[in-house]
Amino acid sequence: MVTYKFNRESRLLTPGHFQRVFSKPTRYGSHHFTLLITPSDKNSTVDPNNRLGLAIAKKRVKLAVQRNRIKRLVRESFRLNQHKLPDIDIVVMVKSGIDQLDNNQINQQLEKIWRKIIQRHKK
């Protein structure tokens, strides 16, 4: 059964989790996003399929309101697509100018990236 939950286990929480992704990532990108992914840690005690981390820099998106909006949209898009993705850890970073886009444009870019990841990781 497919669950659409986004709970604590679905998130990268510690600096160590982020460091694992930053050390040897595969990069995916669009005009306004850079996604770094690595295969999930199989030795982990919990068994999450994939986990999401957000690194939305204040330097790229000045207003907290806009940063929070982008984080919400990314989390929601991940929540709806996580069951299609392979077992990976993802860190999402943004590029300047993303705060000028509306929600629909952001969602379209994320959908495109999810499709690309799914395509490249077919077994």
Tab-separated table of C-alpha atoms in Angstrom:
chain	number	residue	atom	x	y	z
A	1	MET	CA	0.000	0.000	0.000
A	2	VAL	CA	1.274	3.459	-0.875
A	3	THR	CA	1.480	5.897	2.004
A	4	TYR	CA	1.768	9.607	1.414
A	5	LYS	CA	3.182	10.508	4.811
A	6	PHE	CA	6.014	12.899	5.471
A	7	ASN	CA	7.198	12.297	9.005
A	8	ARG	CA	10.431	12.493	10.976
A	9	GLU	CA	11.791	9.348	9.298
A	10	SER	CA	11.319	10.993	5.883
A	11	ARG	CA	13.763	13.789	6.729
A	12	LEU	CA	17.514	14.233	6.873
A	13	LEU	CA	17.960	15.513	10.411
A	14	THR	CA	21.577	15.540	11.563
A	15	PRO	CA	24.630	17.246	10.080
A	16	GLY	CA	25.979	13.722	9.539
A	17	HIS	CA	23.018	12.832	7.312
A	18	PHE	CA	23.592	15.950	5.213
A	19	GLN	CA	27.362	15.338	5.116
A	20	ARG	CA	26.801	11.861	3.660
A	21	VAL	CA	24.835	13.390	0.773
A	22	PHE	CA	27.294	16.259	0.241
A	23	SER	CA	30.330	13.930	0.189
A	24	LYS	CA	29.563	11.937	-3.009
A	25	PRO	CA	26.362	13.253	-4.612
A	26	THR	CA	24.772	12.730	-7.984
A	27	ARG	CA	23.486	16.102	-9.165
A	28	TYR	CA	20.183	16.881	-10.811
A	29	GLY	CA	19.095	20.370	-11.656
A	30	SER	CA	16.786	22.803	-13.341
A	31	HIS	CA	16.873	26.571	-13.757
A	32	HIS	CA	16.135	27.164	-10.093
A	33	PHE	CA	16.924	23.897	-8.285
A	34	THR	CA	19.948	21.735	-7.602
A	35	LEU	CA	19.232	18.323	-6.087
A	36	LEU	CA	22.027	16.245	-4.631
A	37	ILE	CA	21.214	12.576	-4.180
A	38	THR	CA	22.989	9.509	-2.795
A	39	PRO	CA	21.717	5.979	-2.238
A	40	SER	CA	20.053	5.504	1.166
A	41	ASP	CA	22.139	4.160	4.023
A	42	LYS	CA	21.266	0.461	4.174
A	43	ASN	CA	22.890	0.080	7.636
A	44	SER	CA	20.410	2.475	9.167
A	45	THR	CA	18.310	1.097	12.055
A	46	VAL	CA	15.098	2.599	10.698
A	47	ASP	CA	14.010	1.605	7.221
A	48	PRO	CA	12.925	4.716	5.347
A	49	ASN	CA	12.704	4.439	1.594
A	50	ASN	CA	14.049	7.889	0.943
A	51	ARG	CA	14.727	11.024	2.918
A	52	LEU	CA	14.592	14.714	2.087
A	53	GLY	CA	16.797	17.539	3.327
A	54	LEU	CA	16.334	21.210	2.495
A	55	ALA	CA	19.133	23.755	2.185
A	56	ILE	CA	17.372	26.981	1.208
A	57	ALA	CA	20.010	29.696	1.653
A	58	LYS	CA	19.115	33.154	2.933
A	59	LYS	CA	21.641	34.458	0.404
A	60	ARG	CA	19.488	33.083	-2.460
A	61	VAL	CA	16.013	33.836	-1.044
A	62	LYS	CA	16.016	36.906	1.178
A	63	LEU	CA	12.551	36.835	2.729
A	64	ALA	CA	11.685	34.169	5.302
A	65	VAL	CA	8.132	34.070	3.946
A	66	GLN	CA	9.454	33.089	0.518
A	67	ARG	CA	11.943	30.537	1.941
A	68	ASN	CA	9.152	28.891	3.929
A	69	ARG	CA	6.834	28.844	0.890
A	70	ILE	CA	9.517	27.111	-1.191
A	71	LYS	CA	10.189	24.586	1.588
A	72	ARG	CA	6.462	23.815	1.842
A	73	LEU	CA	6.173	23.280	-1.905
A	74	VAL	CA	9.261	21.038	-2.047
A	75	ARG	CA	8.075	18.947	0.928
A	76	GLU	CA	4.617	18.515	-0.559
A	77	SER	CA	5.971	17.571	-3.984
A	78	PHE	CA	8.361	15.064	-2.355
A	79	ARG	CA	5.540	13.630	-0.221
A	80	LEU	CA	3.396	12.969	-3.290
A	81	ASN	CA	6.238	11.464	-5.349
A	82	GLN	CA	8.322	9.614	-2.746
A	83	HIS	CA	6.767	6.210	-3.457
A	84	LYS	CA	7.916	6.431	-7.102
A	85	LEU	CA	11.501	7.366	-6.236
A	86	PRO	CA	14.312	4.838	-5.691
A	87	ASP	CA	15.851	4.456	-2.184
A	88	ILE	CA	17.798	7.717	-1.982
A	89	ASP	CA	18.646	10.605	0.296
A	90	ILE	CA	18.030	14.004	-1.312
A	91	VAL	CA	19.223	17.504	-0.454
A	92	VAL	CA	17.380	20.284	-2.285
A	93	MET	CA	19.158	23.581	-2.860
A	94	VAL	CA	17.821	26.609	-4.721
A	95	LYS	CA	19.300	29.171	-7.066
A	96	SER	CA	18.676	32.911	-7.105
A	97	GLY	CA	15.447	34.118	-8.663
A	98	ILE	CA	13.278	31.241	-7.448
A	99	ASP	CA	11.300	33.631	-5.242
A	100	GLN	CA	10.021	35.293	-8.451
A	101	LEU	CA	8.251	32.097	-9.571
A	102	ASP	CA	4.700	31.217	-8.637
A	103	ASN	CA	3.775	27.922	-6.973
A	104	ASN	CA	2.745	26.290	-10.229
A	105	GLN	CA	6.092	26.996	-11.919
A	106	ILE	CA	7.997	25.631	-8.909
A	107	ASN	CA	5.880	22.463	-8.927
A	108	GLN	CA	6.478	21.953	-12.655
A	109	GLN	CA	10.250	22.183	-12.202
A	110	LEU	CA	10.150	19.714	-9.307
A	111	GLU	CA	7.980	17.268	-11.295
A	112	LYS	CA	10.491	17.382	-14.140
A	113	ILE	CA	13.371	16.597	-11.764
A	114	TRP	CA	11.483	13.723	-10.084
A	115	ARG	CA	10.802	12.217	-13.529
A	116	LYS	CA	14.481	12.528	-14.451
A	117	ILE	CA	15.570	10.780	-11.229
A	118	ILE	CA	13.021	7.985	-11.685
A	119	GLN	CA	14.097	7.515	-15.326
A	120	ARG	CA	17.814	7.287	-14.517
A	121	HIS	CA	17.351	4.896	-11.595
A	122	LYS	CA	15.132	2.335	-13.287
A	123	LYS	CA	16.287	-1.155	-12.399
